[in-house]
């Protein structure tokens, strides 16, 4: 069986990979990221159809889709093309694990899956040698399950899965012994004797209960008649209440509140209207007074327009009069001087007439003439000033009188002007005060009018409320309302008494009355059957009480017997409880009497015998199969030994450092021995030797799996940990296998592999296919 062609049209980043001249030894070489592993994965996915067959190959589905292409294989004269022709394991009739553990090495991993090595060897041995070790183990496990035994000690298992069978058997044996002890108690103290006495007392009690029951039935008959009468009256009252308008006391109170609101509001409206009339009268008076004062202020303000002018003119005239008083003194002086100087000048002129040549007289005449002229000029000026002052005063007096001022003097005029200003300020304040009073009166009137509107709104709301009550109740007046209320109250009070009677008989309920009446009607209907109950039996409360007392006495005696039985009953209950737990019967066992205990004892004995019988039979069968298993276990060793292929290949690779490869059945692992006889488990070897061991094992198993027929091996750098010497030995062994008829397809990233093969072998003996880095 050889691979003839590999074609990958597309798989992840791989595309158009065609290997159509594959030699017996093909080295597929390339750097990291050149697609070697992807190419091997694609080949495996061609071989394995469906994800179920790929689960043993970790990471085989790292590309989501299946590769496009195929692998062609020849077997004799027949050719197969995968995946079109199905699955390679199916076609070769080999197990899927054989492909994973022997024919293919991925990711430089020569080891078998952790924890599965022994299982694989055993399974392979079964298939190669026709032995049935797995079947034997399976049968043993089923026998343990049937006998419900533990795996190692073969004792009854005590697990949740089997409902703790061992504990149940142990408890059953204990309870059977307890029941035997109960059966051996003295007769007088035995629970059986106590149960007999109890039976007699219970018979008497039953008769008493019968008599008491007749009294109770007679009582129920009386109760029915009385309850029915009360109920019928209650229903009649309720019907009458339904016919009356549906009014409530709070509605009547609302009606009265509405009418009270209307009366109070109308009364307050009258009061507010009276206040408005009073305020309006006061407002009219104040407005009239305000107008008068405003007119007075207007008059004063017109005068006031010339007040400042008159005041200034008056002050100027007053200054002039003051000056005139000064000039008046001067005028007197000037007048006397003028007269004196005139006399002196006249005398001088007379003297010159008589003495014209007198210089002294001429000087005096000229001097007195000049002074006379100056004094006359000044006297004239003073006289003119007086005339002007008097003319200005006259003008001012006339102007002041024009504006209504009485003028007698400058001081009087100034006082009149100052008085006018005070009158203006006073009148203006009065106008302002009257205006504020008018505003205040308007505000009061507005407040009253607003209050009247509010009151009218209340009246309207109250009218609407009364109208709404009329519509709700159908009552037209308050008097009619009150009458209906009284009628309803009378009916309600009577109904409450009837309800109280019924509640005393049938318990109080929070249900609405209609539902409560339905309940009472049903309860009374249940009593209807007692209408003709126990005819001829008269209900006698005293007799009922006497019967009850006698029953209490008998029950006390029964209670004492029960108390005596309690120590047994509790034990009975515990035994029954355990029996129900142990046996899980369709109907639970009762734990009340000794008869129950006898029945339970029989069932527990049957259970114990059944479990023990099944346990013993299972153990006997398991012992037989353990002997068969031991014999079969020895056959697994035939896969390995000093003369098998695994030992031969391992000796060659290690240059005789190790003599043989053997199998340790107890641990399910390989064991290697040196020529010195020293033995080592696989995990004790160096990494390189460990890889060489498992590669040798794979070659040996491959020969056995294919039944001596030569096939192919797909190897992904299986010798990464080998030094150069052992790498050469391993490659030489691969070449020997090729010469023996095997096909080796070797994937590698190591230059040493390429260099060694090229240096040691001719190009005809192997083919080196170099993959380029994927971009």
XYZ file of C-alpha atoms in Angstrom:
775
model
C 0.000 0.000 0.000
C 1.665 3.211 -1.240
C 0.717 6.854 -1.668
C 0.897 7.650 -5.401
C -0.226 11.270 -5.544
C -1.075 14.188 -3.261
C -2.971 17.159 -4.698
C -4.092 20.179 -2.626
C -5.864 22.790 -4.727
C -6.812 24.960 -1.767
C -6.501 24.617 2.018
C -5.966 27.701 4.116
C -2.963 29.532 2.662
C -1.920 26.414 0.657
C -2.824 26.356 -2.998
C -1.888 24.294 -6.059
C 0.358 21.766 -4.242
C 0.873 18.767 -6.538
C 3.093 15.771 -5.603
C 2.516 13.238 -8.403
C 5.881 11.387 -8.375
C 6.182 10.307 -4.774
C 9.141 7.961 -4.200
C 9.374 5.299 -1.504
C 11.368 7.779 0.617
C 10.090 11.333 0.146
C 11.529 14.122 2.260
C 9.232 17.174 2.302
C 11.485 19.948 3.519
C 10.782 23.589 4.302
C 11.363 26.408 6.726
C 8.848 27.361 9.374
C 5.642 28.856 7.897
C 6.203 26.982 4.634
C 3.032 24.871 5.120
C 4.454 21.425 5.991
C 2.087 20.849 8.923
C -0.874 22.176 6.940
C 0.003 19.796 4.104
C 0.092 16.835 6.530
C -3.227 17.990 8.063
C -4.769 18.158 4.597
C -3.648 14.576 3.844
C -5.168 13.358 7.145
C -8.446 15.171 6.449
C -8.550 13.465 3.016
C -8.151 10.129 4.845
C -10.752 10.839 7.550
C -14.285 11.698 6.465
C -16.463 13.481 9.004
C -15.493 15.294 12.164
C -16.229 12.227 14.326
C -13.166 10.495 12.873
C -10.916 13.520 13.485
C -11.356 13.914 17.217
C -8.190 11.871 17.964
C -6.069 14.403 16.030
C -5.816 17.583 18.090
C -5.926 20.807 16.049
C -6.860 19.081 12.813
C -9.770 21.484 12.335
C -7.799 24.696 12.671
C -8.875 25.517 9.117
C -12.673 25.700 9.141
C -13.344 24.145 5.760
C -12.238 20.831 4.221
C -9.279 20.876 1.813
C -9.966 20.822 -1.904
C -8.030 17.977 -3.602
C -7.297 14.320 -2.943
C -4.743 11.616 -2.040
C -4.377 8.621 -4.330
C -3.245 5.273 -2.862
C -2.442 1.993 -4.558
C -2.982 -1.378 -2.912
C -1.887 -4.164 -5.254
C -3.609 -3.488 -8.547
C -6.339 -1.396 -6.927
C -6.210 2.376 -6.555
C -8.157 4.456 -4.087
C -8.749 8.209 -4.125
C -9.605 9.817 -0.830
C -11.877 11.371 0.289
C -14.011 10.291 -2.686
C -13.670 6.591 -1.790
C -14.527 7.047 1.898
C -12.309 6.702 4.965
C -8.818 5.165 4.970
C -9.302 3.194 8.262
C -12.506 1.704 6.871
C -10.855 0.799 3.592
C -7.797 -0.839 5.258
C -9.965 -2.416 7.973
C -7.797 -0.935 10.735
C -8.791 0.911 13.843
C -8.742 4.736 13.937
C -6.316 4.642 16.868
C -3.888 2.589 14.716
C -3.656 5.498 12.306
C -3.171 7.968 15.151
C -0.761 5.902 17.276
C 1.288 4.059 14.622
C 1.128 5.181 10.988
C 1.209 8.953 11.595
C 3.501 11.087 13.732
C 2.267 14.693 14.050
C 4.057 17.665 15.611
C 7.154 15.563 16.464
C 5.073 13.675 19.090
C 6.042 9.992 19.170
C 4.295 9.234 22.482
C 0.902 7.575 22.775
C -1.902 9.674 24.327
C -1.312 10.121 28.057
C -3.047 7.482 30.169
C -4.158 5.475 27.075
C -0.988 3.518 26.284
C -1.929 0.323 28.136
C -5.478 0.427 26.795
C -4.186 0.702 23.248
C -1.799 -2.268 23.630
C -4.603 -4.368 25.118
C -7.035 -3.411 22.382
C -4.434 -4.076 19.680
C -3.610 -7.466 21.189
C -7.295 -8.378 21.196
C -7.611 -7.493 17.526
C -4.307 -9.165 16.456
C -4.589 -12.368 18.484
C -8.330 -12.816 18.693
C -8.366 -12.718 22.497
C -11.183 -11.025 24.446
C -9.604 -9.253 27.389
C -11.846 -6.213 27.022
C -14.911 -8.459 26.845
C -13.760 -10.278 29.980
C -13.328 -6.982 31.829
C -16.705 -5.822 30.546
C -18.354 -9.038 31.797
C -16.642 -8.694 35.173
C -17.891 -5.100 35.485
C -21.417 -6.198 34.569
C -21.239 -8.963 37.179
C -20.157 -6.392 39.759
C -23.081 -4.220 38.703
C -25.487 -7.179 38.935
C -24.154 -8.179 42.349
C -23.846 -4.429 43.248
C -20.277 -5.004 44.449
C -17.319 -2.693 44.988
C -14.593 -2.786 42.314
C -11.721 -4.023 44.451
C -12.972 -5.637 47.656
C -16.076 -7.256 46.101
C -18.157 -6.210 49.071
C -21.657 -4.832 48.700
C -21.391 -1.322 47.291
C -22.762 1.539 49.369
C -23.234 4.423 46.922
C -25.889 6.905 45.973
C -26.378 5.077 42.642
C -27.477 1.832 44.344
C -29.319 3.714 47.100
C -26.689 2.680 49.646
C -27.456 -1.070 49.394
C -24.836 -2.221 51.936
C -26.265 0.115 54.582
C -29.794 -1.031 53.763
C -28.862 -4.723 54.166
C -27.118 -4.011 57.463
C -30.161 -2.061 58.737
C -32.530 -4.828 57.551
C -30.607 -7.473 59.512
C -30.686 -5.245 62.608
C -34.479 -4.631 62.294
C -35.216 -8.375 61.810
C -33.381 -9.077 65.073
C -35.414 -6.348 66.863
C -38.693 -7.897 65.710
C -37.556 -11.316 67.012
C -36.895 -9.749 70.420
C -40.390 -8.148 70.440
C -41.975 -11.547 69.780
C -40.175 -13.024 72.803
C -41.644 -10.499 75.403
C -43.853 -12.000 78.297
C -47.524 -12.390 77.325
C -49.007 -9.971 79.900
C -46.561 -7.197 78.986
C -46.489 -8.032 75.354
C -47.706 -5.494 72.824
C -50.123 -8.172 71.505
C -52.055 -8.309 74.820
C -52.147 -4.520 75.043
C -53.469 -4.363 71.504
C -56.335 -6.798 72.408
C -57.473 -4.660 75.358
C -57.206 -1.621 73.161
C -59.455 -3.315 70.593
C -62.235 -3.895 73.213
C -62.068 -0.299 74.440
C -62.197 0.999 70.932
C -65.421 -1.063 70.334
C -67.087 0.550 73.340
C -65.888 3.920 72.189
C -67.392 3.301 68.770
C -70.884 2.685 70.291
C -70.650 5.838 72.356
C -69.631 7.787 69.308
C -72.692 6.401 67.503
C -75.058 7.675 70.211
C -73.266 10.996 70.324
C -73.489 11.231 66.564
C -77.289 10.811 66.750
C -77.450 13.697 69.212
C -75.263 15.788 66.926
C -77.497 14.985 63.961
C -80.539 16.024 65.978
C -78.646 19.218 66.878
C -77.917 19.838 63.219
C -81.595 19.332 62.427
C -82.458 22.050 64.942
C -79.627 24.194 63.650
C -80.915 23.855 60.091
C -84.429 25.010 60.984
C -83.177 28.006 62.995
C -80.523 28.944 60.409
C -82.965 28.711 57.541
C -85.433 30.990 59.346
C -82.676 33.589 60.032
C -81.344 33.326 56.490
C -84.801 33.756 54.917
C -85.427 36.870 57.045
C -81.990 38.224 56.096
C -82.628 37.676 52.399
C -86.039 39.405 52.725
C -84.359 42.386 54.398
C -81.712 42.510 51.682
C -84.379 42.469 48.989
C -86.157 45.380 50.700
C -82.866 47.261 50.944
C -82.318 46.775 47.220
C -85.732 48.289 46.513
C -84.938 51.404 48.557
C -82.699 54.091 47.033
C -79.103 53.267 47.707
C -78.224 56.054 50.119
C -75.494 56.301 52.699
C -75.154 58.351 55.874
C -72.085 60.135 54.538
C -74.077 61.157 51.459
C -76.740 62.674 53.725
C -73.986 64.442 55.655
C -72.637 65.768 52.349
C -76.126 67.007 51.424
C -76.405 68.842 54.759
C -72.891 70.238 54.332
C -73.816 71.485 50.842
C -76.975 73.226 52.152
C -75.000 74.658 55.065
C -72.399 75.942 52.608
C -75.143 77.574 50.499
C -76.781 79.241 53.554
C -73.509 80.468 54.975
C -72.317 81.697 51.564
C -75.559 83.573 50.820
C -75.471 85.163 54.291
C -71.889 86.221 53.762
C -72.736 87.610 50.303
C -75.404 89.874 51.899
C -72.838 90.952 54.484
C -70.214 91.646 51.824
C -72.705 93.613 49.692
C -73.509 95.774 52.717
C -69.818 96.386 53.259
C -69.414 97.238 49.566
C -72.283 99.785 49.822
C -70.666 101.364 52.856
C -67.257 101.463 51.214
C -68.781 102.788 47.964
C -70.526 105.631 49.852
C -67.291 106.423 51.634
C -65.467 106.226 48.280
C -67.887 108.668 46.622
C -67.461 111.134 49.504
C -63.709 110.795 49.425
C -63.637 111.231 45.657
C -65.711 114.480 45.973
C -63.387 115.784 48.639
C -60.435 114.721 46.538
C -61.737 116.704 43.588
C -62.232 119.821 45.770
C -58.739 119.577 47.175
C -57.327 119.007 43.699
C -59.048 122.197 42.494
C -57.638 124.044 45.508
C -54.202 122.597 44.731
C -54.593 123.669 41.126
C -55.334 127.231 42.251
C -52.391 127.236 44.601
C -50.162 125.767 41.858
C -51.185 128.556 39.444
C -50.172 131.060 42.110
C -47.143 129.036 42.754
C -45.975 129.562 39.187
C -45.136 133.292 40.066
C -44.185 132.655 43.662
C -40.448 132.429 42.960
C -40.603 135.488 40.688
C -42.523 137.553 43.312
C -40.189 136.338 46.009
C -37.082 137.409 44.054
C -38.673 140.769 43.064
C -39.768 141.386 46.640
C -36.272 140.602 47.905
C -34.755 142.990 45.341
C -37.195 145.772 46.335
C -36.442 145.109 49.958
C -32.735 145.622 49.232
C -33.507 148.805 47.407
C -35.568 150.115 50.357
C -32.694 149.310 52.662
C -30.391 151.315 50.410
C -32.982 154.061 50.142
C -33.041 154.405 53.895
C -29.308 155.035 53.725
C -29.738 157.516 50.898
C -32.487 159.242 52.925
C -29.904 160.171 55.585
C -27.544 161.337 52.877
C -30.327 163.255 51.275
C -30.894 165.148 54.510
C -27.139 165.769 54.759
C -26.971 166.803 51.118
C -30.057 169.017 51.588
C -28.565 170.803 54.628
C -25.180 171.077 52.910
C -26.848 172.420 49.764
C -28.637 175.089 51.772
C -25.541 175.904 53.853
C -23.287 176.032 50.778
C -25.861 178.139 48.961
C -25.831 180.646 51.784
C -21.996 180.604 51.920
C -21.772 180.926 48.122
C -24.226 183.817 48.236
C -22.258 185.522 50.973
C -19.021 185.009 48.972
C -20.634 186.493 45.859
C -21.946 189.423 47.909
C -18.438 189.879 49.391
C -16.878 189.901 45.918
C -19.377 192.486 44.896
C -18.091 194.666 47.637
C -14.490 193.481 47.425
C -13.934 192.122 43.918
C -10.255 192.092 44.412
C -10.190 189.902 47.432
C -8.398 186.666 46.565
C -9.580 185.002 49.694
C -13.152 185.668 48.707
C -12.561 184.459 45.217
C -11.118 181.195 46.534
C -14.028 180.723 48.903
C -16.487 181.648 46.203
C -15.026 179.149 43.769
C -14.650 176.427 46.461
C -18.188 176.920 47.747
C -19.449 176.972 44.171
C -17.830 173.650 43.298
C -18.994 172.020 46.542
C -22.475 173.449 45.985
C -22.566 171.928 42.508
C -21.351 168.467 43.739
C -23.779 168.485 46.648
C -26.610 169.438 44.307
C -25.700 166.608 41.910
C -25.622 164.034 44.707
C -28.897 165.331 46.120
C -30.399 164.898 42.628
C -29.126 161.297 42.390
C -30.606 160.375 45.791
C -33.914 161.936 44.806
C -33.956 159.976 41.492
C -33.222 156.666 43.350
C -36.112 157.276 45.711
C -38.428 157.826 42.776
C -37.329 154.617 41.104
C -37.747 152.570 44.299
C -41.205 153.847 44.827
C -42.074 153.132 41.153
C -40.735 149.473 41.405
C -42.649 148.873 44.633
C -45.824 150.109 42.992
C -45.348 147.689 40.064
C -44.667 144.783 42.438
C -47.725 145.648 44.572
C -49.960 145.749 41.513
C -48.639 142.351 40.244
C -49.073 140.705 43.651
C -52.612 142.001 43.973
C -53.293 140.626 40.482
C -52.545 137.078 41.794
C -54.625 137.581 44.884
C -51.936 138.572 47.396
C -52.814 141.263 49.904
C -49.885 143.700 49.948
C -49.294 146.136 52.738
C -45.545 145.887 53.087
C -42.553 144.045 51.866
C -42.604 141.835 54.963
C -46.295 141.098 54.472
C -45.724 140.143 50.845
C -42.850 137.794 51.756
C -44.994 136.155 54.473
C -47.825 135.669 51.914
C -45.391 134.025 49.476
C -44.010 131.662 52.142
C -47.547 130.884 53.326
C -48.534 129.972 49.750
C -45.726 127.401 49.496
C -46.830 125.820 52.734
C -50.416 125.752 51.472
C -49.274 124.020 48.248
C -47.325 121.338 50.181
C -50.158 120.809 52.633
C -52.775 120.582 49.866
C -50.590 118.236 47.822
C -50.199 115.925 50.852
C -53.943 116.028 51.363
C -54.489 115.058 47.691
C -52.059 112.169 48.076
C -53.675 110.972 51.311
C -57.133 111.150 49.751
C -55.815 109.233 46.687
C -54.392 106.508 48.914
C -57.682 106.328 50.803
C -59.558 106.021 47.475
C -57.165 103.231 46.401
C -57.640 101.486 49.762
C -61.425 101.735 49.456
C -61.283 100.335 45.909
C -59.095 97.442 47.141
C -61.581 96.668 49.916
C -64.458 96.790 47.447
C -62.509 94.528 45.008
C -61.723 92.094 47.819
C -65.402 91.923 48.780
C -66.471 91.497 45.168
C -63.841 88.768 44.712
C -65.028 87.071 47.893
C -68.622 87.284 46.606
C -67.491 85.539 43.396
C -65.798 82.836 45.460
C -68.936 82.417 47.541
C -71.075 82.204 44.425
C -68.667 79.542 43.141
C -69.111 77.609 46.407
C -72.869 77.940 46.055
C -72.633 76.676 42.488
C -70.433 73.746 43.556
C -72.804 72.940 46.424
C -75.797 73.069 44.056
C -73.948 70.758 41.682
C -73.100 68.440 44.608
C -76.739 68.296 45.676
C -77.795 67.673 42.083
C -75.226 64.911 41.778
C -76.532 63.313 44.987
C -80.066 63.526 43.596
C -78.890 61.737 40.455
C -76.911 59.140 42.422
C -79.608 58.324 44.961
C -82.850 59.210 43.167
C -83.893 61.221 46.231
C -85.319 64.687 45.516
C -85.112 66.345 48.939
C -83.203 66.193 52.198
C -86.340 65.181 54.126
C -86.938 62.275 51.746
C -83.245 61.395 52.066
C -83.523 61.274 55.859
C -86.661 59.125 55.697
C -84.942 56.586 53.382
C -81.932 56.550 55.707
C -84.120 55.718 58.704
C -85.797 52.877 56.802
C -82.449 51.509 55.701
C -81.054 51.799 59.225
C -83.956 49.815 60.660
C -83.441 47.088 58.037
C -79.640 47.173 58.509
C -79.896 46.849 62.285
C -82.209 43.864 61.978
C -79.950 42.351 59.305
C -76.904 42.765 61.578
C -78.615 40.777 64.298
C -79.439 38.037 61.800
C -75.876 38.121 60.431
C -74.507 37.821 63.983
C -76.637 34.715 64.556
C -75.426 33.173 61.310
C -71.790 34.113 62.009
C -72.006 32.504 65.441
C -73.061 29.260 63.756
C -70.819 29.370 60.661
C -67.858 31.505 61.755
C -67.200 35.102 60.856
C -65.831 35.876 57.392
C -64.247 38.882 55.692
C -66.050 38.145 52.432
C -68.566 40.665 50.978
C -72.120 40.048 52.269
C -73.382 38.662 48.951
C -70.579 36.079 48.870
C -71.053 35.425 52.579
C -74.774 34.781 52.029
C -73.904 32.405 49.205
C -71.593 30.637 51.636
C -74.275 30.495 54.365
C -76.854 29.280 51.863
C -74.513 26.479 50.831
C -73.753 25.624 54.448
C -77.468 25.596 55.332
C -78.163 23.512 52.222
C -75.666 20.967 53.532
C -77.745 20.736 56.698
C -80.953 20.176 54.738
C -80.243 16.458 54.741
C -80.785 16.525 58.509
C -84.417 17.713 58.104
C -85.617 14.149 58.567
C -82.522 12.921 60.408
C -82.813 10.463 63.345
C -86.619 10.601 63.585
C -87.828 10.037 67.117
C -84.512 11.212 68.613
C -84.936 14.370 70.585
C -81.953 16.630 70.884
C -80.933 16.764 74.546
C -77.926 18.986 75.276
C -77.367 17.281 78.650
C -77.349 13.847 77.102
C -74.876 15.058 74.486
C -72.658 16.388 77.280
C -72.897 13.094 79.225
C -71.964 11.082 76.168
C -69.048 13.391 75.539
C -67.846 12.929 79.145
C -68.103 9.137 78.881
C -66.211 9.237 75.601
C -63.536 11.337 77.289
C -63.259 8.708 80.044
C -62.912 5.826 77.569
C -60.509 7.825 75.508
C -58.461 8.405 78.680
C -58.224 4.679 79.214
C -57.319 4.185 75.558
C -54.733 6.954 75.912
C -53.169 5.102 78.825
C -53.014 1.927 76.777
C -51.609 3.940 73.917
C -49.057 5.376 76.331
C -48.111 1.859 77.363
C -47.860 0.957 73.707
C -45.944 4.143 72.867
C -42.590 2.639 73.702
C -43.435 -0.101 71.226
C -45.182 2.162 68.698
C -42.192 4.419 68.350
C -40.080 1.335 67.768
C -42.735 0.035 65.304
C -42.625 3.363 63.435
C -38.834 3.346 63.239
C -38.845 -0.239 61.974
C -41.553 0.576 59.386
C -39.718 3.729 58.374
C -36.504 1.781 57.793
C -38.416 -0.973 55.981
C -40.007 1.562 53.643
C -36.605 3.138 53.011
C -34.929 -0.235 52.469
C -37.582 -1.878 50.293
C -39.341 1.164 48.687
C -42.675 -0.744 48.372
C -45.466 0.498 46.144
C -47.586 0.972 49.269
C -45.774 2.039 52.434
C -45.655 -0.428 55.304
C -47.712 0.452 58.376
C -45.954 0.398 61.726
C -48.896 0.219 64.095
C -49.328 -3.374 65.302
C -47.368 -6.534 65.883
C -49.092 -8.038 62.862
C -47.463 -5.243 60.850
C -44.100 -6.175 62.410
C -44.488 -9.840 61.426
C -45.304 -8.848 57.873
C -42.296 -6.477 57.693
C -40.008 -9.183 59.152
C -41.008 -11.561 56.369
C -40.342 -8.921 53.681
C -36.959 -7.949 55.142
C -35.866 -11.606 55.313
C -36.769 -12.040 51.654
C -34.807 -8.871 50.772
C -31.680 -9.975 52.670
C -31.729 -13.481 51.147
C -32.203 -12.088 47.652
C -29.311 -9.575 47.942
C -26.938 -12.047 49.573
C -27.752 -14.729 46.988
C -27.136 -12.319 44.105
C -23.920 -11.118 45.757
C -22.527 -14.645 46.286
C -23.386 -15.751 42.739
C -21.731 -12.649 41.288
C -18.556 -13.155 43.353
C -18.312 -16.797 42.248
C -18.618 -15.815 38.587
C -16.118 -12.950 38.963
C -13.512 -15.293 40.446
C -13.851 -17.539 37.415
C -13.384 -14.631 35.008
C -10.432 -13.246 37.016
C -8.619 -16.495 36.347
C -9.468 -16.224 32.633
C -8.340 -12.553 32.611
C -4.979 -13.428 34.151
C -4.403 -15.964 31.402
C -5.367 -13.432 28.701
C -3.200 -10.714 30.268
C -0.108 -12.779 29.674
C -0.839 -12.808 25.933
C -0.286 -9.002 25.679
C 3.383 -9.634 26.446
C 3.624 -11.426 23.101
C 3.693 -8.019 21.383
C 7.083 -7.356 23.005
C 10.108 -9.416 23.943
C 13.743 -9.941 23.187
C 13.150 -11.283 19.648
C 10.322 -8.977 18.516
C 10.777 -6.162 15.936
C 10.465 -3.382 18.556
C 13.517 -4.746 20.432
C 15.416 -5.283 17.127
C 14.819 -1.711 15.904
C 15.604 -0.214 19.321
C 18.943 -2.148 19.532
C 19.931 -0.887 16.065
C 19.026 2.758 16.752
C 20.837 2.813 20.126
C 23.832 0.921 18.748
C 23.210 -1.958 21.172
C 22.912 0.270 24.252
C 19.622 -1.458 25.012
C 18.870 -5.142 24.595
C 15.056 -5.479 24.591
C 11.660 -3.761 24.883
C 9.113 -5.404 27.156
C 5.574 -4.635 28.406
C 4.671 -4.143 32.069
C 1.023 -5.319 32.329
C 0.546 -3.976 35.844
C 1.318 -0.365 34.859
C 0.372 -0.659 31.173
C 3.741 0.900 30.088
C 6.923 -0.127 28.273
C 10.080 -1.363 30.002
C 13.572 -1.447 28.384
C 16.552 -3.544 29.429
C 20.281 -3.073 28.862
C 22.675 -5.905 28.082
C 23.727 -5.655 31.731
C 20.204 -6.625 32.776
C 19.364 -3.196 34.181
C 15.724 -2.287 33.450
C 14.231 1.216 32.977
C 10.708 2.514 32.526
C 10.142 4.789 29.544
C 9.827 7.982 31.597
C 13.330 7.391 33.035
C 14.967 7.668 29.586
C 16.451 10.795 28.043
C 14.241 12.698 25.589
C 16.144 11.392 22.559
C 16.142 7.765 23.757
C 12.458 8.099 24.731
C 11.598 9.186 21.137
C 13.725 6.331 19.702
C 11.875 3.809 21.908
C 8.437 4.885 20.755
C 9.522 5.157 17.099
C 10.838 1.581 17.247
C 7.568 0.521 18.882
C 5.536 2.228 16.140
C 7.513 0.417 13.401
C 7.006 -2.930 15.114
C 3.284 -2.346 15.613
C 2.897 -1.138 12.021
C 4.183 -4.524 10.762
C 1.669 -6.321 12.982
C -1.296 -4.024 12.210
C -0.918 -4.481 8.444
C -0.477 -8.255 8.853
C 3.015 -8.321 7.277
C 1.954 -6.221 4.299
C 4.113 -3.156 3.668
C 2.509 0.275 3.880
C 3.420 3.940 4.409
C 4.422 6.055 7.411
C 3.726 9.821 7.643
C 6.365 11.342 9.932
C 6.501 14.979 11.044
C 10.083 15.519 12.354
C 9.982 12.497 14.707
C 13.666 12.835 15.707
C 13.911 16.458 16.859
C 15.577 15.501 20.156
C 18.170 13.113 18.592
C 21.868 14.009 18.439
C 23.641 13.773 15.079
C 24.816 10.172 15.613
C 21.426 8.820 16.626
C 19.724 10.923 13.963
C 21.897 9.158 11.390
C 21.069 5.751 12.883
C 17.351 6.525 12.796
C 17.462 7.769 9.209
C 19.474 4.675 8.223
C 16.798 2.503 9.815
C 14.130 4.352 7.811
C 16.089 3.692 4.600
C 16.301 0.004 5.578
C 12.519 -0.019 5.983
C 12.130 1.556 2.542
C 14.375 -1.146 1.103
C 12.169 -3.696 2.869
C 9.154 -2.304 0.970
C 7.830 0.467 3.211
C 7.060 4.002 1.997
C 8.286 6.850 4.213
C 7.009 10.420 3.771
C 9.142 12.518 6.063
C 8.253 16.154 6.870
C 11.145 18.130 8.329
C 12.475 21.593 9.028
C 15.985 20.358 9.970
C 18.879 21.004 7.629
C 20.742 18.108 9.272
C 18.188 15.649 7.855
C 18.613 16.982 4.314
C 22.411 17.139 4.644
C 22.670 13.615 6.025
C 20.467 12.027 3.374
C 22.264 13.836 0.549
C 25.675 12.872 1.895
C 24.878 9.217 2.622
C 22.399 8.219 -0.123
C 22.028 8.647 -3.809
C 19.302 10.836 -5.217
C 17.596 7.731 -6.628
C 17.090 6.407 -3.098
C 15.101 9.387 -1.822
C 13.336 12.453 -3.170
C 13.710 15.890 -1.482
C 10.696 18.130 -2.105
C 11.301 21.671 -0.841
C 8.301 23.869 0.086
C 8.612 27.629 -0.258
C 7.610 30.001 2.513
C 3.935 31.018 2.357
C 3.340 34.738 1.950
